[in-house]
Amino acid sequence: MKSYIKAIIIFNKNGEKRVVPLEQGVNIITGESKTGKSALVEIIDYCLCSTRCTIPKGKITDFSYLYTLVMAIDDNTYVIARYNWDDGSKMHFSKEAKGFEPENLELSYFVEKPALPYKDVKNEIECALGLFVTNMATDADQQGKKASLRNMVSYLFQHQNLMASKFALFYRFSDFYKRKDVIDQFPVFAGMISQEYYSDLIQLNTLKAQLKQKYKKQKANEKSTAYIKENLSPLLTDYFALLEQDFDGKISVQKMLKIASDLPEFDDTQLFGENKIAERYSELNAVLENLRNEEREILLKIKNIDNAFDTGSSFTQMLKDLKQQTSIAEIETGEYTCPLCGHECKEIAENDSKLIEATEWLDNELRITEKYTSDFSEDVRKLKEAHSKIDEKIRDVWKQIKTIEEKFISSKVLVSKREKVNYAKARIALYAEMSSSGIFETVDGDIEELKEKIARLEEKIKGFDVDKKMSKAESFLSNNMNRLSLMLDFEEEYRPIDLNFGLTDGSFDIYQHQKSNENIHLYEMGSGANWVSCHIALFLSFLRFFATQDNSPMPLVMFFDQPSQVYFPQGNDKDEITQADLIAVNKMYKTIFDEINSIGEDTGILPQIIIVDHVDGKNLECKEEFERYIRCNWRNDTGLI
């Protein structure tokens, strides 16, 4: 995007104005100290809707009534004006033609222009730049945060106290939340992603949350299905047995409920036959007997394990007692001699050997018994768990048997078979009605549909390829920094230069990778020359990077405040300026000039850099080029005001 500041204009209440004309490419405002040079970046920041005014109080604030920024964005010119801090919440914003000349702007221009809240003007500037990401949340429940013009300025400004700092690279990174937002919004500023990306992420996470709920519902349905099948199947089996018919208990719950809602009617021809219910009764008793056999086997296993554990524990304790009783002092010799005759006593040595073997055997037995006795607890737990399940089945089968006995075989209330059938039918109808009251809302189809939508969205989001783009951007910045560093002033101990910028890891820090595989961070480097060179290399690389990105909304504007300060501190006697310092400053400015023009040639868009410095360039080798770029020279009692 073609964007640059055409002019900075300050009006007083009487309509007097102070104009700082600016152009595309390099702009130098040079002058003595206390002439208002460093106030320019604060005025730009203020007009770009800062929530506070950091314009130095004094001559400038006493004079000012309205601060104005005339800015070109693509084929339009925008006039952005803000009243002094006493009325700083009010601003003006208007769009003019491409050829609008800032020199013709007067205070009367704003009389007919509506005063807008500064937040509204911020939105207007963002729209003009093409910054349309209004919700960077990734979840529908998160509070939305928009990509902001206010976070862009961290990539645009290098203040005087920041330009050669070893501890900070970016404007206002001391604020944790500001830092996080600036870092998080880089892919937006680079044009890698748009609002569509975040909207898709929100939709994706919403669908994933819905899928999770559907899985929970499916799991609940499975549990309900198993429970209902377990209870409804015997009721239907009993009913069909009374009708002298077979029933397949292996069918699905849905089919069971369908059968339960449309049961076959009792036929008078079935009035006297009760063979099926008797068979059903016998089958249940056989099932009960098998379950009891299984129960006995499990209880026997538990008892055997308990006995084995007790026996093993007793044996272990016996071995421990034996070890304690037979413990001996450490054998320090392998040969014994008789104190009387002086002959060797081989028997004692043999006994020592046997005692050592016995002790080793005892230790080994202790290890084995302790291992196996400690392993029984998990076996017992599993067996008790199995017994609990069998016990539950026994109770259920026993309940079915008692129901058949009481209601269908020896019932004194339900005498006729018709009464027994109607009773069974009523139980089924009641249970079926309770079971189908919304419990079986099928979710299988919903799950498949959600999975398809999620897969499509994931593929679409994958197409943005953010990680790959970020990795490429990191390489781009590092490579360009190293290219620029060849001309900048770095100490020899850091050469060959291998600067890296932590973009993908979110550190946003510079470090030098040494041949010894050691990483030296900016805050670990010595010398102001290294610090300022790192700042210049990085932010010129940012400027080139944003210029190469077709969809980037970032203004192609950079502000350097006093880059030569580490070489020419204000107030130093000129005799103290060394030839080496002059060479370093010349290389620094030449690098800036060449890089700005190179970006214009390579991208077709000439970016803007505004440099304020007390260096006048007369002693530099590139003085002719330096002088061409001077827009204001505030010396001999001249200045911004």
XYZ file of C-alpha atoms in Angstrom:
641
model
C 0.000 0.000 0.000
C 1.311 3.445 -0.963
C 1.151 5.616 2.159
C 3.184 8.520 3.481
C 2.836 11.731 5.469
C 2.670 14.843 3.268
C 2.984 17.365 6.063
C 2.741 18.043 9.784
C 0.924 21.313 10.504
C 0.267 23.062 13.818
C -2.327 25.851 14.095
C -2.803 28.296 16.921
C -6.177 29.821 17.754
C -5.479 32.838 15.535
C -4.918 30.651 12.505
C -1.136 30.993 12.445
C 0.498 27.775 11.362
C 3.798 25.962 11.459
C 4.379 23.546 8.585
C 6.834 20.659 8.321
C 6.701 19.547 4.655
C 7.464 15.896 3.974
C 7.818 13.694 0.896
C 8.045 10.050 -0.071
C 11.476 8.562 0.492
C 14.005 10.068 2.893
C 13.150 13.168 4.953
C 15.697 14.760 7.298
C 14.878 17.402 9.884
C 18.159 18.624 11.318
C 18.849 21.242 13.939
C 20.153 22.146 17.303
C 18.855 20.804 20.587
C 15.546 22.158 21.950
C 14.227 23.136 18.521
C 11.289 20.699 18.563
C 12.733 17.894 16.432
C 11.833 15.078 18.826
C 8.348 16.521 19.324
C 7.450 15.577 15.741
C 7.124 11.862 16.504
C 4.919 12.710 19.489
C 2.692 14.909 17.303
C 2.353 12.128 14.718
C 1.532 9.654 17.487
C -1.033 12.054 18.975
C -2.742 12.547 15.601
C -2.835 8.759 15.174
C -5.278 8.635 18.095
C -3.042 7.971 21.077
C -4.953 7.743 24.362
C -2.509 10.182 25.944
C -0.579 13.257 24.879
C 3.214 12.986 25.142
C 3.988 16.203 23.261
C 6.546 18.064 25.416
C 4.907 20.850 27.401
C 6.264 24.322 26.763
C 6.518 26.419 23.617
C 4.811 23.845 21.414
C 1.804 23.176 23.648
C 1.478 26.906 24.475
C 1.281 27.721 20.752
C -0.811 24.812 19.580
C -4.558 24.735 19.170
C -4.908 22.097 16.465
C -2.368 19.474 15.379
C -2.775 18.276 11.802
C -1.427 15.356 9.812
C -1.874 15.364 6.038
C -1.453 11.794 4.868
C -1.550 10.142 1.456
C -3.011 6.634 1.312
C -3.171 5.099 -2.158
C -5.037 7.558 -4.418
C -6.476 9.785 -1.692
C -5.249 12.408 0.726
C -6.562 12.388 4.280
C -6.566 15.326 6.659
C -6.355 14.145 10.268
C -6.538 16.841 12.943
C -6.723 16.769 16.731
C -7.231 19.564 19.206
C -4.751 20.157 22.009
C -5.021 17.964 25.092
C -7.566 20.228 26.834
C -10.021 19.191 24.148
C -8.095 16.185 22.811
C -11.061 13.839 22.581
C -12.266 15.805 19.523
C -10.785 15.244 16.096
C -11.444 15.931 12.428
C -11.111 13.455 9.594
C -11.712 14.231 5.938
C -10.844 12.722 2.586
C -9.492 14.868 -0.229
C -8.251 14.295 -3.748
C -4.801 12.913 -4.479
C -3.474 16.335 -5.494
C -4.550 18.132 -2.324
C -1.743 20.512 -1.277
C -1.056 20.801 2.474
C 0.371 24.326 2.039
C -3.133 25.578 1.185
C -4.653 24.198 4.393
C -5.949 26.898 6.743
C -7.703 26.780 10.112
C -10.930 27.916 8.432
C -10.964 24.565 6.575
C -12.140 22.865 9.763
C -15.024 25.237 10.569
C -17.513 23.265 8.504
C -16.002 19.883 9.357
C -17.765 17.820 12.032
C -15.846 17.142 15.255
C -15.600 13.396 15.865
C -14.593 11.319 18.905
C -10.978 10.184 18.546
C -12.081 6.525 18.585
C -14.279 7.134 15.531
C -11.364 8.765 13.722
C -9.169 5.795 14.615
C -11.723 3.525 12.935
C -11.757 5.792 9.867
C -7.958 5.677 9.552
C -7.988 1.890 9.936
C -10.585 1.611 7.171
C -8.521 3.879 4.907
C -5.485 1.649 5.499
C -7.525 -1.504 4.874
C -7.282 -2.768 8.448
C -10.597 -4.589 8.775
C -9.909 -7.305 11.357
C -12.473 -6.442 14.030
C -12.558 -9.650 16.050
C -9.373 -11.617 16.736
C -11.017 -14.020 19.161
C -10.652 -17.710 18.355
C -13.631 -18.760 20.454
C -17.199 -17.432 20.439
C -17.092 -17.068 24.235
C -13.935 -14.942 24.187
C -14.113 -11.187 24.307
C -13.326 -9.966 20.816
C -10.259 -7.797 20.237
C -9.658 -5.891 17.023
C -6.402 -5.338 15.193
C -5.617 -1.728 15.981
C -3.865 1.244 14.445
C -2.431 1.857 17.914
C -0.500 -1.400 17.729
C 0.874 -0.540 14.293
C 2.866 2.401 15.652
C 5.259 0.074 17.494
C 6.594 -0.898 14.052
C 6.833 2.747 12.903
C 8.569 4.722 15.642
C 12.083 4.639 17.039
C 12.166 7.362 19.690
C 15.369 8.993 20.889
C 15.489 6.916 24.074
C 14.747 3.753 22.078
C 16.987 4.243 19.047
C 20.121 2.959 20.763
C 18.597 1.000 23.626
C 20.049 -2.387 24.563
C 17.009 -3.300 26.646
C 14.112 -2.455 24.314
C 13.462 -2.694 20.590
C 9.836 -1.650 20.218
C 7.831 1.396 21.219
C 5.772 0.832 24.398
C 6.789 -2.795 24.873
C 7.148 -2.099 28.587
C 3.372 -2.608 28.800
C 2.846 -6.392 28.888
C -0.601 -6.304 27.249
C 0.517 -3.814 24.612
C 3.502 -6.024 23.803
C 1.280 -9.109 23.500
C -1.170 -7.348 21.184
C 1.594 -5.987 18.935
C 3.109 -9.464 18.607
C -0.220 -11.258 18.146
C -1.350 -8.821 15.456
C 1.792 -9.075 13.321
C 0.226 -11.643 10.903
C -2.630 -9.174 10.323
C -0.276 -6.240 9.753
C 1.755 -8.412 7.368
C -1.386 -9.208 5.360
C -1.052 -12.941 6.041
C -4.576 -13.273 7.401
C -7.850 -11.382 7.311
C -11.031 -11.336 9.378
C -12.118 -14.422 7.454
C -9.337 -16.398 9.168
C -10.500 -15.480 12.669
C -14.176 -15.923 11.779
C -13.344 -19.399 10.478
C -11.405 -20.162 13.679
C -14.368 -19.086 15.812
C -16.688 -21.223 13.693
C -14.268 -24.164 13.874
C -13.981 -24.019 17.656
C -17.756 -23.608 17.964
C -18.274 -26.714 15.819
C -15.695 -28.619 17.879
C -17.544 -27.647 21.060
C -20.812 -28.823 19.486
C -19.167 -32.091 18.433
C -17.917 -32.601 21.977
C -21.457 -32.140 23.280
C -22.794 -34.562 20.674
C -20.218 -37.161 21.717
C -21.339 -36.727 25.322
C -24.939 -37.167 24.198
C -23.955 -40.229 22.195
C -22.188 -41.708 25.205
C -25.189 -40.958 27.401
C -27.415 -42.569 24.780
C -25.220 -45.663 24.767
C -25.528 -45.966 28.540
C -29.280 -45.331 28.373
C -29.615 -47.801 25.519
C -27.828 -50.520 27.462
C -29.929 -49.841 30.565
C -33.233 -49.788 28.699
C -32.390 -52.859 26.641
C -31.465 -54.687 29.820
C -34.848 -53.885 31.361
C -37.188 -53.840 28.362
C -35.923 -57.069 26.783
C -37.103 -59.351 29.647
C -40.509 -57.639 29.699
C -40.985 -58.275 25.982
C -39.668 -61.831 26.321
C -42.221 -62.515 29.078
C -45.028 -61.019 27.014
C -44.251 -63.041 23.902
C -43.824 -66.169 26.032
C -47.390 -65.664 27.303
C -48.466 -65.492 23.645
C -46.557 -68.719 22.986
C -44.149 -66.827 20.690
C -40.378 -66.431 20.589
C -38.702 -63.036 21.013
C -35.222 -62.074 19.783
C -33.615 -60.129 22.619
C -30.601 -59.173 20.441
C -32.442 -56.567 18.355
C -31.733 -52.833 18.790
C -33.461 -50.704 21.398
C -35.138 -48.663 18.687
C -36.737 -51.841 17.303
C -37.725 -52.923 20.816
C -39.462 -49.598 21.397
C -41.202 -49.894 18.041
C -42.434 -53.411 18.932
C -43.459 -52.178 22.396
C -45.602 -49.463 20.820
C -47.385 -51.996 18.602
C -47.589 -55.279 20.550
C -49.434 -58.238 18.989
C -52.863 -58.724 20.530
C -53.874 -61.709 22.654
C -55.731 -64.378 20.693
C -58.392 -66.545 22.322
C -56.771 -69.585 20.708
C -53.809 -68.971 23.052
C -56.028 -68.995 26.126
C -54.928 -72.310 27.594
C -51.289 -72.689 26.439
C -48.550 -71.628 28.863
C -45.639 -73.676 27.565
C -43.567 -70.660 26.489
C -43.772 -68.874 29.826
C -42.759 -72.124 31.498
C -39.801 -72.407 29.116
C -38.921 -68.805 29.860
C -39.063 -69.579 33.580
C -36.764 -72.596 33.153
C -34.297 -70.622 31.008
C -34.042 -67.896 33.611
C -33.423 -70.455 36.353
C -30.668 -72.006 34.238
C -29.113 -68.577 33.707
C -29.335 -67.958 37.446
C -27.585 -71.237 38.192
C -24.753 -70.432 35.761
C -24.319 -67.014 37.300
C -24.148 -68.521 40.768
C -21.528 -70.999 39.573
C -19.465 -68.097 38.211
C -19.933 -66.287 41.504
C -18.706 -69.299 43.474
C -15.608 -69.589 41.267
C -14.740 -65.932 41.764
C -15.309 -66.063 45.524
C -13.136 -69.172 45.691
C -10.344 -67.404 43.776
C -10.551 -64.442 46.144
C -10.363 -66.781 49.142
C -7.402 -68.663 47.667
C -5.560 -65.418 46.985
C -6.274 -64.194 50.509
C -4.962 -67.487 51.903
C -1.901 -67.329 49.661
C -1.288 -63.760 50.744
C -1.557 -64.690 54.406
C 0.745 -67.684 53.875
C 3.205 -65.602 51.867
C 3.169 -62.845 54.472
C 3.799 -65.379 57.253
C 6.626 -66.972 55.235
C 8.135 -63.544 54.543
C 7.985 -62.609 58.202
C 9.593 -65.933 59.119
C 12.428 -65.278 56.660
C 12.908 -61.782 58.066
C 13.040 -63.152 61.602
C 15.500 -65.820 60.470
C 17.677 -63.226 58.792
C 17.684 -61.109 61.905
C 18.611 -64.084 64.061
C 21.404 -65.267 61.757
C 22.867 -61.908 60.795
C 26.647 -61.884 61.060
C 29.377 -59.344 60.948
C 31.113 -58.772 57.620
C 33.710 -61.449 56.870
C 37.019 -59.679 56.413
C 39.341 -62.667 55.699
C 39.272 -65.922 53.797
C 41.969 -67.698 55.805
C 42.025 -68.743 59.463
C 44.962 -70.101 61.572
C 44.895 -71.820 64.928
C 46.203 -69.482 67.658
C 47.733 -72.514 69.473
C 49.400 -74.588 66.753
C 49.492 -72.045 63.921
C 47.987 -74.455 61.328
C 45.386 -73.290 58.769
C 41.710 -73.977 59.741
C 39.978 -74.837 56.441
C 36.717 -75.902 58.109
C 36.046 -72.376 59.375
C 36.619 -70.917 55.905
C 34.235 -73.525 54.395
C 31.602 -72.683 57.009
C 32.021 -68.994 56.177
C 31.395 -69.778 52.522
C 28.275 -71.821 53.316
C 26.989 -69.057 55.595
C 27.448 -66.457 52.853
C 25.575 -68.689 50.358
C 22.770 -69.208 52.865
C 22.509 -65.461 53.468
C 22.334 -64.771 49.734
C 19.632 -67.439 49.337
C 17.689 -65.865 52.189
C 17.910 -62.384 50.622
C 16.771 -63.777 47.269
C 13.796 -65.572 48.870
C 12.807 -62.354 50.615
C 12.860 -60.430 47.332
C 10.743 -63.076 45.600
C 8.152 -63.401 48.375
C 7.819 -59.629 48.813
C 7.320 -59.216 45.053
C 4.539 -61.773 44.795
C 2.725 -60.860 48.000
C 2.631 -57.200 46.968
C 1.182 -58.070 43.523
C -2.012 -59.729 44.877
C -3.887 -56.502 45.674
C -4.622 -55.663 42.022
C -5.762 -59.252 41.318
C -8.152 -59.098 44.259
C -9.514 -55.731 43.098
C -10.263 -57.064 39.599
C -11.957 -60.179 40.995
C -14.097 -58.134 43.375
C -15.095 -55.865 40.501
C -16.113 -58.927 38.438
C -18.030 -60.311 41.430
C -19.924 -57.027 41.787
C -21.080 -57.217 38.148
C -22.161 -60.867 38.493
C -23.987 -60.086 41.729
C -25.899 -57.342 39.912
C -26.864 -59.770 37.131
C -27.985 -62.365 39.698
C -30.258 -59.807 41.347
C -31.730 -58.826 37.980
C -32.396 -62.434 36.874
C -33.783 -63.282 40.316
C -36.164 -60.328 40.004
C -37.387 -61.588 36.609
C -37.897 -65.095 38.006
C -39.899 -63.790 40.985
C -42.046 -61.661 38.651
C -42.906 -64.695 36.519
C -43.622 -66.759 39.641
C -45.788 -64.118 41.279
C -47.620 -62.743 38.256
C -47.744 -65.502 35.661
C -47.418 -68.881 37.418
C -48.849 -68.743 40.923
C -50.634 -65.368 40.948
C -53.814 -65.289 43.036
C -54.829 -61.929 41.532
C -54.158 -62.553 37.823
C -56.077 -65.758 37.481
C -56.782 -65.908 33.755
C -54.160 -65.856 31.076
C -55.819 -62.779 29.527
C -55.243 -60.871 32.768
C -51.610 -61.959 32.829
C -51.120 -60.820 29.222
C -52.775 -57.456 29.884
C -50.609 -56.961 32.974
C -47.445 -57.707 30.982
C -48.617 -55.394 28.207
C -49.285 -52.557 30.658
C -45.778 -52.884 32.143
C -44.222 -52.745 28.675
C -46.310 -49.714 27.651
C -45.395 -47.840 30.834
C -41.679 -48.565 30.515
C -41.610 -47.842 26.774
C -43.304 -44.478 27.301
C -40.777 -43.522 29.988
C -37.857 -44.697 27.851
C -38.755 -42.890 24.653
C -39.414 -39.464 26.194
C -36.561 -37.712 24.372
C -33.782 -40.001 25.583
C -33.158 -41.516 22.174
C -32.696 -38.372 20.163
C -30.291 -39.747 17.599
C -27.022 -37.831 17.244
C -25.072 -40.148 14.950
C -26.094 -38.205 11.851
C -25.305 -34.892 13.548
C -21.856 -36.168 14.517
C -21.007 -37.162 10.949
C -22.265 -33.831 9.618
C -20.222 -31.886 12.194
C -17.105 -33.927 11.426
C -17.466 -33.107 7.726
C -17.880 -29.376 8.449
C -14.879 -29.399 10.793
C -12.733 -31.179 8.205
C -13.676 -28.598 5.546
C -12.929 -25.675 7.872
C -9.624 -27.169 9.020
C -8.588 -27.573 5.397
C -9.599 -23.984 4.664
C -7.700 -22.617 7.689
C -4.723 -24.757 6.746
C -4.772 -22.949 3.393
C -3.857 -19.679 5.127
C -0.546 -21.414 5.948
C 0.229 -18.954 8.755
C 3.086 -20.963 10.280
C 4.885 -21.257 6.948
C 4.380 -17.567 6.199
C 5.682 -16.605 9.640
C 8.727 -18.812 9.144
C 9.406 -17.192 5.762
C 8.982 -13.731 7.297
C 11.477 -14.597 10.036
C 14.025 -15.735 7.450
C 13.348 -12.627 5.357
C 13.983 -10.287 8.296
C 17.113 -12.123 9.429
C 18.597 -12.274 5.919
C 17.907 -8.606 5.273
C 19.358 -7.570 8.643
C 22.549 -9.452 7.866
C 22.774 -7.872 4.419
C 22.427 -4.376 5.913
C 24.828 -5.205 8.745
C 27.704 -5.522 6.289
C 27.618 -1.715 5.941
C 26.751 -0.824 9.545
C 29.110 -0.299 12.455
C 29.478 -3.547 14.421
C 32.417 -4.496 16.601
C 34.814 -7.008 15.084
C 34.200 -9.600 17.805
C 30.653 -10.064 16.427
C 31.749 -10.627 12.853
C 30.824 -12.450 10.737
C 27.427 -10.983 11.514
C 24.645 -13.556 11.915
C 21.707 -11.612 13.332
C 18.428 -13.373 13.984
C 15.006 -12.093 14.992
C 12.641 -14.221 17.090
C 9.405 -13.932 15.137
C 8.007 -17.474 15.173
C 8.791 -18.030 18.850
C 7.041 -14.780 19.788
C 10.078 -13.393 21.626
C 10.517 -10.464 19.189
C 14.133 -10.220 20.262
C 17.390 -9.865 18.319
C 20.327 -12.130 18.929
C 23.706 -12.672 17.273
C 24.592 -16.312 16.565
C 28.322 -16.754 17.130
C 30.551 -19.327 15.430
C 30.888 -20.981 18.837
C 27.124 -21.742 18.644
C 26.494 -19.191 21.380
C 23.555 -16.795 21.026
C 24.282 -13.256 22.220
C 21.129 -11.212 22.758
C 20.936 -7.466 22.249
C 20.941 -6.807 25.997
C 24.182 -8.822 26.257
C 26.029 -6.807 23.623
C 28.378 -3.998 24.510
C 28.802 -0.630 22.759
C 26.115 1.801 21.623
C 27.302 1.299 18.040
C 26.121 -2.321 18.141
C 22.788 -1.359 19.681
C 21.904 1.390 17.205
C 23.059 -0.771 14.273
C 20.733 -3.572 15.411
C 17.786 -1.158 15.637
C 18.456 0.318 12.201
C 18.955 -3.079 10.551
C 15.785 -4.523 12.075
C 13.406 -1.645 11.382
C 14.624 -1.043 7.844
C 14.042 -4.777 7.321
C 10.507 -4.413 8.684
C 9.928 -1.528 6.272
C 11.128 -3.629 3.325
C 9.092 -6.624 4.464
C 5.819 -4.671 4.748
C 6.481 -3.057 1.358
C 6.751 -6.502 -0.263
C 3.443 -7.755 1.161
C 0.579 -7.097 -1.262
C -2.168 -7.263 1.370
C -0.379 -5.460 4.194
C -2.300 -2.493 5.654
C 0.835 -1.188 7.415
C 1.697 2.458 6.591
C 5.093 2.519 4.886
C 6.385 5.170 7.258
C 9.388 4.971 9.599
C 10.576 7.525 12.149
C 14.169 7.536 13.453
C 14.907 9.997 16.254
C 18.621 10.944 16.540
C 20.268 7.765 15.178
C 23.728 9.405 15.364
C 23.470 10.148 19.097
C 25.952 7.396 20.101
C 28.610 9.062 17.925
C 27.732 12.764 18.233
C 26.161 13.364 21.645
C 24.709 16.863 21.734
C 27.097 19.199 23.539
C 30.334 17.426 22.625
C 33.137 19.606 21.389
C 33.683 19.078 17.660
C 37.342 18.399 18.320
C 36.286 15.223 20.112
C 34.618 13.815 16.999
C 36.954 11.232 15.542
C 37.401 10.255 11.935
C 36.221 6.748 12.851
C 32.944 8.192 14.167
C 32.448 10.234 10.992
C 33.012 7.133 8.880
C 30.525 5.145 11.001
C 27.828 7.865 10.750
C 28.416 8.213 7.014
C 28.009 4.446 6.562
C 24.863 4.521 8.690
C 23.199 7.269 6.631
C 24.390 5.822 3.341
C 22.894 2.449 4.341
C 19.556 4.128 5.149
C 19.501 6.124 1.881
C 20.412 3.131 -0.259
C 17.931 0.799 1.429
C 14.966 3.187 1.101
C 15.678 3.756 -2.587
C 16.295 0.043 -3.136
C 12.904 -0.809 -1.612
C 11.291 1.669 -4.016
C 13.051 0.106 -6.995
C 12.294 -3.479 -5.944
C 8.632 -3.026 -4.975
C 7.511 -0.038 -7.030
C 6.519 1.750 -3.811
C 8.934 4.254 -2.282
C 8.539 4.088 1.500
C 8.948 7.108 3.739
C 11.509 7.553 6.496
C 11.603 10.649 8.693
C 14.919 11.204 10.468
C 15.407 13.935 13.048
C 19.040 14.524 14.034
C 21.382 17.333 15.055
C 23.874 16.140 12.406
C 23.837 18.555 9.443
C 25.736 16.197 7.117
C 28.375 18.722 6.068
C 31.250 16.579 7.315
C 29.915 13.370 5.800
C 31.131 11.797 2.589
C 27.502 11.515 1.435
C 26.795 15.188 2.259
C 25.288 16.040 -1.138
C 22.726 13.274 -0.889
C 22.140 14.162 2.771
C 21.416 17.798 1.895
C 18.923 16.780 -0.823
C 16.797 15.092 1.814
C 16.787 17.953 4.349
C 13.239 19.337 4.738
C 13.949 21.612 7.718
C 17.192 22.965 9.175
C 16.474 24.468 12.576
C 19.552 26.428 13.531
C 20.329 30.031 14.416
C 17.240 30.556 16.589
C 14.844 28.748 14.245
C 12.729 25.756 15.178
C 9.316 24.170 15.017
C 7.779 27.075 16.915
